[in-house]
Amino acid sequence: MHRTAQRLYDRDRVVAGVEKLRFFPLALESGQGSCLVEAGGRRLLDLSATWTACGLGHGHPAVRDALLRAAAAPPGAGALSAVHEDAVALAEELLELTPGTGDRRVYLGHAGSDANDVAIRSAVHATGRPAVLAFEHSYHGGIGVAMKASGVHVEAGSVAADEQVRFTPYPDPYREPERHDQVLVALDEALAGQDVACLVVEPILSDGGLVVPPDGFLAEVAARCAAAGTLLICDEVKVGLGRPGTWHAFEHDGITPDIVTFGKSLGAGVPISAAVGPAPVLDEPGASALLTQAGNPYSTAVARAVLATYRAEGLVERAAQAGERLRQGLREATAHLDVVGDVRGRGLAVGVDLVTDRAGRGRDPSLAARAVYRVWELGGVVFYVGGNVLEVTPPLVITDDEVDRAVELLAQGIEDAAAGRVSDAQVAPYAGW
Ligand code: PMP
């Protein structure tokens, strides 16, 4: 049996399906920079670093060095792990990086899910208000109230709707530009009862379809939250940390959220997350969950190395430049394809909206599933979100040559899939997520 096929067979025999991500038959051996190496040795361009959680590129020596340093003198990685130098220094660095006023604290956690869960629960405790507000089609986590506040989970029935959590529409400049005012009216109504502890928002809706809200939208949201006494939590887990071409995606609208959450690329593959917010909220003892490994020495050492590397290599600026080249290239290379309705995004968070036809803008989820399969066959790893949108989020270290290669791969993959080179039957075993 071929090595990839063998490892997939092994995986299906031993790894729980509950956490399985399936888009195409992928089994990985290693990675280097923007490349992933499949079992068997084939090199693939990683266009999904928000899933591989590695903004600074695979196999970066800074990550290895940080792990070795932490391992050489481990202060213990259990329940007392957050009281060591790297945890304190990382918290200081995140405070410095994140705009805010007054006395603030940093929760150090494991994954985007627990950072959001802690942020939401702390807001509920600190404000004494019962309700939580989130956006339709949002994603904030796979556990606790972060999962219940994830539109995509509730909409898919992965978790029961909770009375405590309400949803309000997110704007959609591509499909429903005229809806923008209604979105704000709905938000006003949702906040009117003065019972909402917090509103959690993705500055760019990612798993819901890589939707970039209209300019100024977050400022409108922030003003409404401030007026209603509702804490604004900006979830930067997926598209933040340099990817949008600025350190934070919310910077685009010039706002200062009450709480900002981080995850994914902060750990370059090692589990770590953070929530930065007001001391009276994040010091709230009633919200304590006391997760044993939170802020452990290995993860915090790596996160510090990640931040230092982003600075040393100018990766935030790189994301802005490479993203511009990627979007421009994709627009040109797909102009002749009537099934590419929209190429949008900010920095290296790019969405390619696949449609039945450009004029009608109807979503084409079958084409998205076939296109990601075809791109994998051609040598790239890309996934889809929102059912029909290719989410193109390479590591920030992607070179210009690799960007050009990404454009070729994606345009070819979409064209081939649209021409029927991949069938629905071929992708049927890979139902996505
Ligand atoms: N927030 C956002 C915006 C996300 O996209 C995700 C993961 N898709 C999470 C939170 C949860 O992060 P994790 O899977 O690391 O728990």
GROMACS .gro file of C-alpha atoms and ligand atoms in nm:
model
  449
    1MET     CA    1   0.000   0.000   0.000
    2HIS     CA    2   0.122   0.357  -0.076
    3ARG     CA    3   0.254   0.536   0.237
    4THR     CA    4  -0.020   0.802   0.236
    5ALA     CA    5  -0.290   0.543   0.192
    6GLN     CA    6  -0.134   0.328   0.465
    7ARG     CA    7  -0.120   0.613   0.717
    8LEU     CA    8  -0.479   0.712   0.642
    9TYR     CA    9  -0.585   0.355   0.694
   10ASP     CA   10  -0.394   0.350   1.024
   11ARG     CA   11  -0.546   0.681   1.129
   12ASP     CA   12  -0.900   0.568   1.065
   13ARG     CA   13  -0.830   0.256   1.272
   14VAL     CA   14  -0.692   0.437   1.578
   15VAL     CA   15  -0.766   0.812   1.581
   16ALA     CA   16  -1.114   0.916   1.694
   17GLY     CA   17  -1.333   1.038   1.412
   18VAL     CA   18  -1.496   1.299   1.635
   19GLU     CA   19  -1.203   1.536   1.573
   20LYS     CA   20  -1.125   1.440   1.218
   21LEU     CA   21  -1.084   1.697   0.945
   22ARG     CA   22  -1.151   1.557   0.601
   23PHE     CA   23  -1.116   1.743   0.277
   24PHE     CA   24  -0.896   1.503   0.078
   25PRO     CA   25  -0.672   1.207   0.161
   26LEU     CA   26  -0.395   1.392   0.344
   27ALA     CA   27  -0.129   1.234   0.566
   28LEU     CA   28   0.164   1.454   0.664
   29GLU     CA   29   0.521   1.369   0.749
   30SER     CA   30   0.691   1.705   0.803
   31GLY     CA   31   0.696   2.067   0.698
   32GLN     CA   32   0.941   2.339   0.604
   33GLY     CA   33   0.849   2.705   0.561
   34SER     CA   34   0.535   2.721   0.347
   35CYS     CA   35   0.570   2.357   0.244
   36LEU     CA   36   0.416   2.046   0.388
   37VAL     CA   37   0.556   1.705   0.307
   38GLU     CA   38   0.312   1.420   0.260
   39ALA     CA   39   0.380   1.067   0.372
   40GLY     CA   40   0.575   0.935   0.076
   41GLY     CA   41   0.762   1.261   0.018
   42ARG     CA   42   0.538   1.475  -0.208
   43ARG     CA   43   0.572   1.847  -0.131
   44LEU     CA   44   0.255   2.052  -0.094
   45LEU     CA   45   0.218   2.430  -0.064
   46ASP     CA   46   0.040   2.511   0.263
   47LEU     CA   47  -0.241   2.754   0.186
   48SER     CA   48  -0.420   2.682   0.513
   49ALA     CA   49  -0.193   2.796   0.791
   50THR     CA   50  -0.495   2.903   0.995
   51TRP     CA   51  -0.564   2.529   1.022
   52THR     CA   52  -0.204   2.411   1.046
   53ALA     CA   53  -0.172   2.697   1.298
   54CYS     CA   54   0.168   2.804   1.183
   55GLY     CA   55   0.196   3.166   1.071
   56LEU     CA   56   0.574   3.175   1.092
   57GLY     CA   57   0.622   2.869   0.875
   58HIS     CA   58   0.680   2.503   0.947
   59GLY     CA   59   0.995   2.375   1.112
   60HIS     CA   60   1.114   2.721   1.218
   61PRO     CA   61   1.437   2.695   1.421
   62ALA     CA   62   1.308   2.959   1.665
   63VAL     CA   63   1.036   2.716   1.778
   64ARG     CA   64   1.281   2.428   1.820
   65ASP     CA   65   1.524   2.649   2.015
   66ALA     CA   66   1.249   2.775   2.245
   67LEU     CA   67   1.134   2.421   2.320
   68LEU     CA   68   1.489   2.309   2.389
   69ARG     CA   69   1.548   2.604   2.619
   70ALA     CA   70   1.228   2.534   2.812
   71ALA     CA   71   1.304   2.163   2.830
   72ALA     CA   72   1.655   2.224   2.962
   73ALA     CA   73   1.525   2.381   3.283
   74PRO     CA   74   1.155   2.299   3.321
   75PRO     CA   75   1.005   2.463   3.626
   76GLY     CA   76   0.732   2.197   3.623
   77ALA     CA   77   0.447   2.205   3.377
   78GLY     CA   78   0.151   2.135   3.600
   79ALA     CA   79  -0.094   2.344   3.797
   80LEU     CA   80   0.166   2.592   3.910
   81SER     CA   81   0.301   2.642   3.562
   82ALA     CA   82   0.180   2.997   3.515
   83VAL     CA   83   0.413   3.134   3.781
   84HIS     CA   84   0.737   3.118   3.589
   85GLU     CA   85   0.936   3.370   3.390
   86ASP     CA   86   0.810   3.290   3.039
   87ALA     CA   87   0.446   3.319   3.146
   88VAL     CA   88   0.502   3.657   3.307
   89ALA     CA   89   0.713   3.784   3.016
   90LEU     CA   90   0.461   3.662   2.758
   91ALA     CA   91   0.177   3.834   2.944
   92GLU     CA   92   0.380   4.156   2.948
   93GLU     CA   93   0.452   4.125   2.576
   94LEU     CA   94   0.087   4.065   2.489
   95LEU     CA   95  -0.018   4.364   2.698
   96GLU     CA   96   0.232   4.576   2.511
   97LEU     CA   97   0.108   4.446   2.176
   98THR     CA   98  -0.262   4.495   2.244
   99PRO     CA   99  -0.420   4.839   2.276
  100GLY     CA  100  -0.623   4.901   2.588
  101THR     CA  101  -0.658   5.126   2.887
  102GLY     CA  102  -0.649   5.090   3.262
  103ASP     CA  103  -0.531   4.798   3.464
  104ARG     CA  104  -0.530   4.487   3.244
  105ARG     CA  105  -0.454   4.117   3.277
  106VAL     CA  106  -0.371   3.829   3.044
  107TYR     CA  107  -0.530   3.485   3.068
  108LEU     CA  108  -0.294   3.223   2.925
  109GLY     CA  109  -0.467   2.911   2.795
  110HIS     CA  110  -0.439   2.621   2.556
  111ALA     CA  111  -0.650   2.691   2.250
  112GLY     CA  112  -0.869   2.957   2.100
  113SER     CA  113  -1.167   2.773   2.248
  114ASP     CA  114  -1.071   2.810   2.613
  115ALA     CA  115  -0.949   3.168   2.568
  116ASN     CA  116  -1.293   3.263   2.434
  117ASP     CA  117  -1.472   3.049   2.691
  118VAL     CA  118  -1.286   3.216   2.978
  119ALA     CA  119  -1.336   3.562   2.826
  120ILE     CA  120  -1.712   3.510   2.791
  121ARG     CA  121  -1.758   3.349   3.133
  122SER     CA  122  -1.552   3.620   3.301
  123ALA     CA  123  -1.763   3.887   3.131
  124VAL     CA  124  -2.082   3.724   3.258
  125HIS     CA  125  -1.947   3.705   3.613
  126ALA     CA  126  -1.797   4.052   3.615
  127THR     CA  127  -2.101   4.233   3.473
  128GLY     CA  128  -2.360   4.025   3.657
  129ARG     CA  129  -2.555   4.016   3.330
  130PRO     CA  130  -2.687   3.683   3.207
  131ALA     CA  131  -2.689   3.713   2.827
  132VAL     CA  132  -2.417   3.660   2.568
  133LEU     CA  133  -2.440   3.794   2.214
  134ALA     CA  134  -2.262   3.651   1.911
  135PHE     CA  135  -2.295   3.671   1.534
  136GLU     CA  136  -2.465   3.423   1.305
  137HIS     CA  137  -2.218   3.190   1.124
  138SER     CA  138  -1.944   3.275   1.374
  139TYR     CA  139  -1.688   3.034   1.522
  140HIS     CA  140  -1.543   3.087   1.868
  141GLY     CA  141  -1.468   2.740   1.995
  142GLY     CA  142  -1.551   2.377   2.044
  143ILE     CA  143  -1.605   2.374   2.420
  144GLY     CA  144  -1.831   2.533   2.681
  145VAL     CA  145  -2.001   2.862   2.619
  146ALA     CA  146  -1.752   2.940   2.338
  147MET     CA  147  -1.911   2.652   2.147
  148LYS     CA  148  -2.263   2.765   2.234
  149ALA     CA  149  -2.169   3.112   2.107
  150SER     CA  150  -2.048   2.971   1.776
  151GLY     CA  151  -2.312   3.024   1.511
  152VAL     CA  152  -2.177   2.748   1.289
  153HIS     CA  153  -2.199   2.490   1.570
  154VAL     CA  154  -2.551   2.586   1.673
  155GLU     CA  155  -2.666   2.607   1.310
  156ALA     CA  156  -2.520   2.262   1.238
  157GLY     CA  157  -2.679   2.116   1.552
  158SER     CA  158  -2.338   2.017   1.701
  159VAL     CA  159  -2.451   2.181   2.023
  160ALA     CA  160  -2.797   2.265   2.153
  161ALA     CA  161  -2.902   2.628   2.136
  162ASP     CA  162  -2.868   2.786   2.479
  163GLU     CA  163  -3.112   3.043   2.616
  164GLN     CA  164  -2.819   3.243   2.750
  165VAL     CA  165  -2.671   3.299   2.402
  166ARG     CA  166  -2.834   3.511   2.132
  167PHE     CA  167  -2.727   3.558   1.771
  168THR     CA  168  -2.743   3.863   1.552
  169PRO     CA  169  -2.665   3.892   1.178
  170TYR     CA  170  -2.318   3.973   1.043
  171PRO     CA  171  -2.301   4.204   0.741
  172ASP     CA  172  -2.236   4.052   0.400
  173PRO     CA  173  -2.108   4.314   0.155
  174TYR     CA  174  -2.091   4.066  -0.135
  175ARG     CA  175  -2.429   3.897  -0.116
  176GLU     CA  176  -2.642   4.141   0.080
  177PRO     CA  177  -2.491   4.490   0.067
  178GLU     CA  178  -2.829   4.642   0.135
  179ARG     CA  179  -2.854   4.449   0.461
  180HIS     CA  180  -2.595   4.661   0.643
  181ASP     CA  181  -2.849   4.895   0.806
  182GLN     CA  182  -3.069   4.604   0.914
  183VAL     CA  183  -2.766   4.446   1.076
  184LEU     CA  184  -2.716   4.753   1.293
  185VAL     CA  185  -3.087   4.773   1.376
  186ALA     CA  186  -3.081   4.407   1.483
  187LEU     CA  187  -2.775   4.478   1.697
  188ASP     CA  188  -2.949   4.772   1.863
  189GLU     CA  189  -3.246   4.551   1.942
  190ALA     CA  190  -3.029   4.273   2.081
  191LEU     CA  191  -2.850   4.515   2.314
  192ALA     CA  192  -3.155   4.717   2.414
  193GLY     CA  193  -3.245   4.515   2.723
  194GLN     CA  194  -2.915   4.612   2.893
  195ASP     CA  195  -2.881   4.247   2.994
  196VAL     CA  196  -2.600   4.147   2.758
  197ALA     CA  197  -2.268   4.087   2.934
  198CYS     CA  198  -2.059   4.066   2.619
  199LEU     CA  199  -2.065   4.061   2.243
  200VAL     CA  200  -1.806   3.837   2.083
  201VAL     CA  201  -1.706   3.919   1.727
  202GLU     CA  202  -1.465   3.798   1.460
  203PRO     CA  203  -1.328   4.112   1.290
  204ILE     CA  204  -1.329   3.905   0.971
  205LEU     CA  205  -1.584   3.623   0.977
  206SER     CA  206  -1.367   3.323   0.899
  207ASP     CA  207  -1.529   2.981   0.929
  208GLY     CA  208  -1.857   3.145   0.828
  209GLY     CA  209  -1.715   3.222   0.480
  210LEU     CA  210  -1.427   3.469   0.505
  211VAL     CA  211  -1.656   3.772   0.508
  212VAL     CA  212  -1.487   4.110   0.546
  213PRO     CA  213  -1.735   4.353   0.702
  214PRO     CA  214  -1.778   4.700   0.552
  215ASP     CA  215  -1.529   4.965   0.665
  216GLY     CA  216  -1.640   5.119   0.992
  217PHE     CA  217  -1.860   4.826   1.094
  218LEU     CA  218  -1.653   4.739   1.399
  219ALA     CA  219  -1.653   5.102   1.507
  220GLU     CA  220  -2.033   5.098   1.493
  221VAL     CA  221  -2.036   4.778   1.695
  222ALA     CA  222  -1.791   4.912   1.953
  223ALA     CA  223  -1.990   5.234   2.000
  224ARG     CA  224  -2.311   5.039   2.053
  225CYS     CA  225  -2.149   4.804   2.304
  226ALA     CA  226  -2.002   5.095   2.497
  227ALA     CA  227  -2.341   5.268   2.512
  228ALA     CA  228  -2.511   4.949   2.631
  229GLY     CA  229  -2.249   4.863   2.894
  230THR     CA  230  -2.171   4.542   2.704
  231LEU     CA  231  -1.810   4.422   2.688
  232LEU     CA  232  -1.675   4.378   2.336
  233ILE     CA  233  -1.463   4.066   2.284
  234CYS     CA  234  -1.264   4.060   1.959
  235ASP     CA  235  -1.174   3.706   1.858
  236GLU     CA  236  -0.842   3.734   1.673
  237VAL     CA  237  -0.769   3.361   1.702
  238LYS     CA  238  -0.786   3.285   1.332
  239VAL     CA  239  -0.724   3.600   1.132
  240GLY     CA  240  -0.529   3.807   1.385
  241LEU     CA  241  -0.164   3.811   1.485
  242GLY     CA  242  -0.019   3.977   1.178
  243ARG     CA  243  -0.217   3.787   0.918
  244PRO     CA  244  -0.434   4.086   0.814
  245GLY     CA  245  -0.121   4.296   0.754
  246THR     CA  246  -0.157   4.458   1.095
  247TRP     CA  247  -0.097   4.292   1.430
  248HIS     CA  248  -0.472   4.285   1.496
  249ALA     CA  249  -0.759   4.265   1.250
  250PHE     CA  250  -0.965   4.514   1.455
  251GLU     CA  251  -0.701   4.786   1.394
  252HIS     CA  252  -0.854   4.840   1.051
  253ASP     CA  253  -1.149   5.016   1.216
  254GLY     CA  254  -0.938   5.189   1.481
  255ILE     CA  255  -1.126   5.042   1.774
  256THR     CA  256  -1.006   4.934   2.117
  257PRO     CA  257  -1.199   4.621   2.219
  258ASP     CA  258  -1.247   4.542   2.588
  259ILE     CA  259  -1.106   4.190   2.548
  260VAL     CA  260  -0.890   4.045   2.271
  261THR     CA  261  -0.833   3.671   2.229
  262PHE     CA  262  -0.540   3.497   2.057
  263GLY     CA  263  -0.462   3.138   1.962
  264LYS     CA  264  -0.360   2.920   1.670
  265SER     CA  265  -0.042   3.074   1.519
  266LEU     CA  266   0.064   3.219   1.855
  267GLY     CA  267   0.197   2.872   1.933
  268ALA     CA  268   0.321   2.770   1.586
  269GLY     CA  269   0.177   2.425   1.648
  270VAL     CA  270   0.222   2.418   2.026
  271PRO     CA  271  -0.102   2.466   2.223
  272ILE     CA  272  -0.130   2.818   2.364
  273SER     CA  273  -0.388   3.091   2.367
  274ALA     CA  274  -0.450   3.417   2.545
  275ALA     CA  275  -0.719   3.664   2.640
  276VAL     CA  276  -0.616   4.022   2.715
  277GLY     CA  277  -0.864   4.240   2.902
  278PRO     CA  278  -0.957   4.452   3.203
  279ALA     CA  279  -0.828   4.334   3.541
  280PRO     CA  280  -1.173   4.349   3.705
  281VAL     CA  281  -1.299   4.106   3.439
  282LEU     CA  282  -1.006   3.865   3.400
  283ASP     CA  283  -0.929   3.861   3.772
  284GLU     CA  284  -1.289   3.753   3.836
  285PRO     CA  285  -1.257   3.458   4.078
  286GLY     CA  286  -1.605   3.329   4.003
  287ALA     CA  287  -1.499   3.239   3.648
  288SER     CA  288  -1.198   3.033   3.752
  289ALA     CA  289  -1.160   2.700   3.576
  290LEU     CA  290  -0.802   2.631   3.684
  291LEU     CA  291  -0.691   2.433   3.381
  292THR     CA  292  -0.381   2.240   3.484
  293GLN     CA  293  -0.151   2.308   3.188
  294ALA     CA  294  -0.257   2.666   3.116
  295GLY     CA  295   0.043   2.890   3.061
  296ASN     CA  296   0.286   2.598   3.073
  297PRO     CA  297   0.659   2.668   3.025
  298TYR     CA  298   0.691   2.503   2.684
  299SER     CA  299   0.398   2.682   2.524
  300THR     CA  300   0.482   3.020   2.669
  301ALA     CA  301   0.847   2.989   2.562
  302VAL     CA  302   0.734   2.912   2.207
  303ALA     CA  303   0.480   3.197   2.199
  304ARG     CA  304   0.751   3.444   2.301
  305ALA     CA  305   0.976   3.310   2.026
  306VAL     CA  306   0.689   3.344   1.777
  307LEU     CA  307   0.633   3.710   1.865
  308ALA     CA  308   1.007   3.782   1.849
  309THR     CA  309   1.034   3.609   1.510
  310TYR     CA  310   0.738   3.801   1.367
  311ARG     CA  311   0.923   4.120   1.461
  312ALA     CA  312   1.268   4.009   1.348
  313GLU     CA  313   1.143   3.886   1.010
  314GLY     CA  314   0.894   4.168   0.952
  315LEU     CA  315   0.613   3.918   0.902
  316VAL     CA  316   0.329   4.162   0.963
  317GLU     CA  317   0.445   4.385   0.679
  318ARG     CA  318   0.514   4.073   0.474
  319ALA     CA  319   0.152   3.962   0.519
  320ALA     CA  320   0.028   4.296   0.385
  321GLN     CA  321   0.252   4.280   0.074
  322ALA     CA  322   0.206   3.912   0.000
  323GLY     CA  323  -0.170   3.941   0.052
  324GLU     CA  324  -0.192   4.222  -0.200
  325ARG     CA  325   0.001   4.015  -0.455
  326LEU     CA  326  -0.211   3.708  -0.383
  327ARG     CA  327  -0.547   3.883  -0.425
  328GLN     CA  328  -0.436   4.071  -0.733
  329GLY     CA  329  -0.292   3.752  -0.886
  330LEU     CA  330  -0.605   3.554  -0.808
  331ARG     CA  331  -0.834   3.817  -0.957
  332GLU     CA  332  -0.634   3.823  -1.279
  333ALA     CA  333  -0.591   3.446  -1.304
  334THR     CA  334  -0.960   3.375  -1.244
  335ALA     CA  335  -1.113   3.666  -1.437
  336HIS     CA  336  -1.215   3.425  -1.715
  337LEU     CA  337  -1.382   3.183  -1.472
  338ASP     CA  338  -1.752   3.261  -1.430
  339VAL     CA  339  -1.759   3.041  -1.118
  340VAL     CA  340  -1.531   3.275  -0.922
  341GLY     CA  341  -1.773   3.530  -0.783
  342ASP     CA  342  -1.549   3.723  -0.549
  343VAL     CA  343  -1.187   3.738  -0.431
  344ARG     CA  344  -1.171   3.925  -0.102
  345GLY     CA  345  -0.980   3.957   0.219
  346ARG     CA  346  -0.718   4.151   0.403
  347GLY     CA  347  -0.349   4.066   0.412
  348LEU     CA  348  -0.302   3.690   0.400
  349ALA     CA  349  -0.662   3.613   0.495
  350VAL     CA  350  -0.812   3.566   0.151
  351GLY     CA  351  -1.143   3.415   0.041
  352VAL     CA  352  -1.237   3.291  -0.305
  353ASP     CA  353  -1.616   3.272  -0.328
  354LEU     CA  354  -1.722   2.996  -0.568
  355VAL     CA  355  -2.059   3.042  -0.733
  356THR     CA  356  -2.282   2.877  -0.987
  357ASP     CA  357  -2.244   3.189  -1.202
  358ARG     CA  358  -2.098   3.531  -1.143
  359ALA     CA  359  -2.417   3.724  -1.210
  360GLY     CA  360  -2.637   3.508  -0.986
  361ARG     CA  361  -2.387   3.476  -0.696
  362GLY     CA  362  -2.542   3.144  -0.594
  363ARG     CA  363  -2.314   2.942  -0.364
  364ASP     CA  364  -2.158   2.630  -0.513
  365PRO     CA  365  -2.050   2.401  -0.226
  366SER     CA  366  -2.003   2.105  -0.459
  367LEU     CA  367  -1.752   2.301  -0.665
  368ALA     CA  368  -1.568   2.410  -0.348
  369ALA     CA  369  -1.535   2.049  -0.231
  370ARG     CA  370  -1.412   1.938  -0.575
  371ALA     CA  371  -1.177   2.237  -0.612
  372VAL     CA  372  -0.997   2.178  -0.280
  373TYR     CA  373  -0.958   1.813  -0.380
  374ARG     CA  374  -0.816   1.911  -0.719
  375VAL     CA  375  -0.579   2.166  -0.563
  376TRP     CA  376  -0.450   1.890  -0.335
  377GLU     CA  377  -0.396   1.667  -0.640
  378LEU     CA  378  -0.201   1.950  -0.805
  379GLY     CA  379   0.013   2.014  -0.494
  380GLY     CA  380  -0.159   2.255  -0.254
  381VAL     CA  381  -0.346   2.235   0.074
  382VAL     CA  382  -0.648   2.462   0.094
  383PHE     CA  383  -0.982   2.420   0.269
  384TYR     CA  384  -1.323   2.575   0.228
  385VAL     CA  385  -1.535   2.769   0.475
  386GLY     CA  386  -1.896   2.885   0.472
  387GLY     CA  387  -1.972   2.592   0.242
  388ASN     CA  388  -1.838   2.744  -0.080
  389VAL     CA  389  -1.547   2.979  -0.006
  390LEU     CA  390  -1.185   2.872  -0.047
  391GLU     CA  391  -1.000   3.005   0.256
  392VAL     CA  392  -0.651   3.095   0.140
  393THR     CA  393  -0.438   3.159   0.445
  394PRO     CA  394  -0.072   3.064   0.383
  395PRO     CA  395   0.205   3.103   0.641
  396LEU     CA  396   0.319   3.466   0.658
  397VAL     CA  397   0.667   3.363   0.541
  398ILE     CA  398   0.534   3.275   0.195
  399THR     CA  399   0.771   3.407  -0.074
  400ASP     CA  400   0.663   3.594  -0.389
  401ASP     CA  401   0.742   3.286  -0.598
  402GLU     CA  402   0.525   3.077  -0.371
  403VAL     CA  403   0.244   3.332  -0.393
  404ASP     CA  404   0.260   3.307  -0.771
  405ARG     CA  405   0.258   2.928  -0.746
  406ALA     CA  406  -0.044   2.950  -0.512
  407VAL     CA  407  -0.228   3.160  -0.770
  408GLU     CA  408  -0.152   2.904  -1.042
  409LEU     CA  409  -0.256   2.610  -0.826
  410LEU     CA  410  -0.582   2.768  -0.717
  411ALA     CA  411  -0.682   2.896  -1.060
  412GLN     CA  412  -0.599   2.560  -1.219
  413GLY     CA  413  -0.773   2.368  -0.943
  414ILE     CA  414  -1.092   2.570  -0.976
  415GLU     CA  415  -1.087   2.555  -1.355
  416ASP     CA  416  -1.032   2.177  -1.356
  417ALA     CA  417  -1.301   2.117  -1.095
  418ALA     CA  418  -1.547   2.335  -1.287
  419ALA     CA  419  -1.462   2.137  -1.602
  420GLY     CA  420  -1.559   1.816  -1.423
  421ARG     CA  421  -1.209   1.669  -1.370
  422VAL     CA  422  -1.312   1.576  -1.016
  423SER     CA  423  -1.647   1.414  -0.953
  424ASP     CA  424  -1.882   1.444  -0.656
  425ALA     CA  425  -1.832   1.070  -0.602
  426GLN     CA  426  -1.455   1.119  -0.565
  427VAL     CA  427  -1.496   1.376  -0.290
  428ALA     CA  428  -1.794   1.209  -0.122
  429PRO     CA  429  -1.581   1.033   0.146
  430TYR     CA  430  -1.437   1.371   0.244
  431ALA     CA  431  -1.724   1.563   0.394
  432GLY     CA  432  -1.511   1.854   0.516
  433TRP     CA  433  -1.585   1.954   0.875
  434PMP     N1  434  -1.196   3.145   1.721
  434PMP     C1  435  -1.189   3.138   1.588
  434PMP     C2  436  -1.220   3.261   1.509
  434PMP     C3  437  -1.158   3.019   1.524
  434PMP     O1  438  -1.155   3.014   1.389
  434PMP     C4  439  -1.129   2.905   1.602
  434PMP     C5  440  -1.093   2.771   1.537
  434PMP     N2  441  -1.141   2.750   1.412
  434PMP     C6  442  -1.137   2.915   1.740
  434PMP     C7  443  -1.168   3.036   1.798
  434PMP     C8  444  -1.108   2.798   1.828
  434PMP     O2  445  -0.974   2.773   1.833
  434PMP     P1  446  -0.917   2.629   1.872
  434PMP     O3  447  -0.961   2.534   1.766
  434PMP     O4  448  -0.770   2.649   1.877
  434PMP     O5  449  -0.974   2.595   2.004
   0.00000   0.00000   0.00000
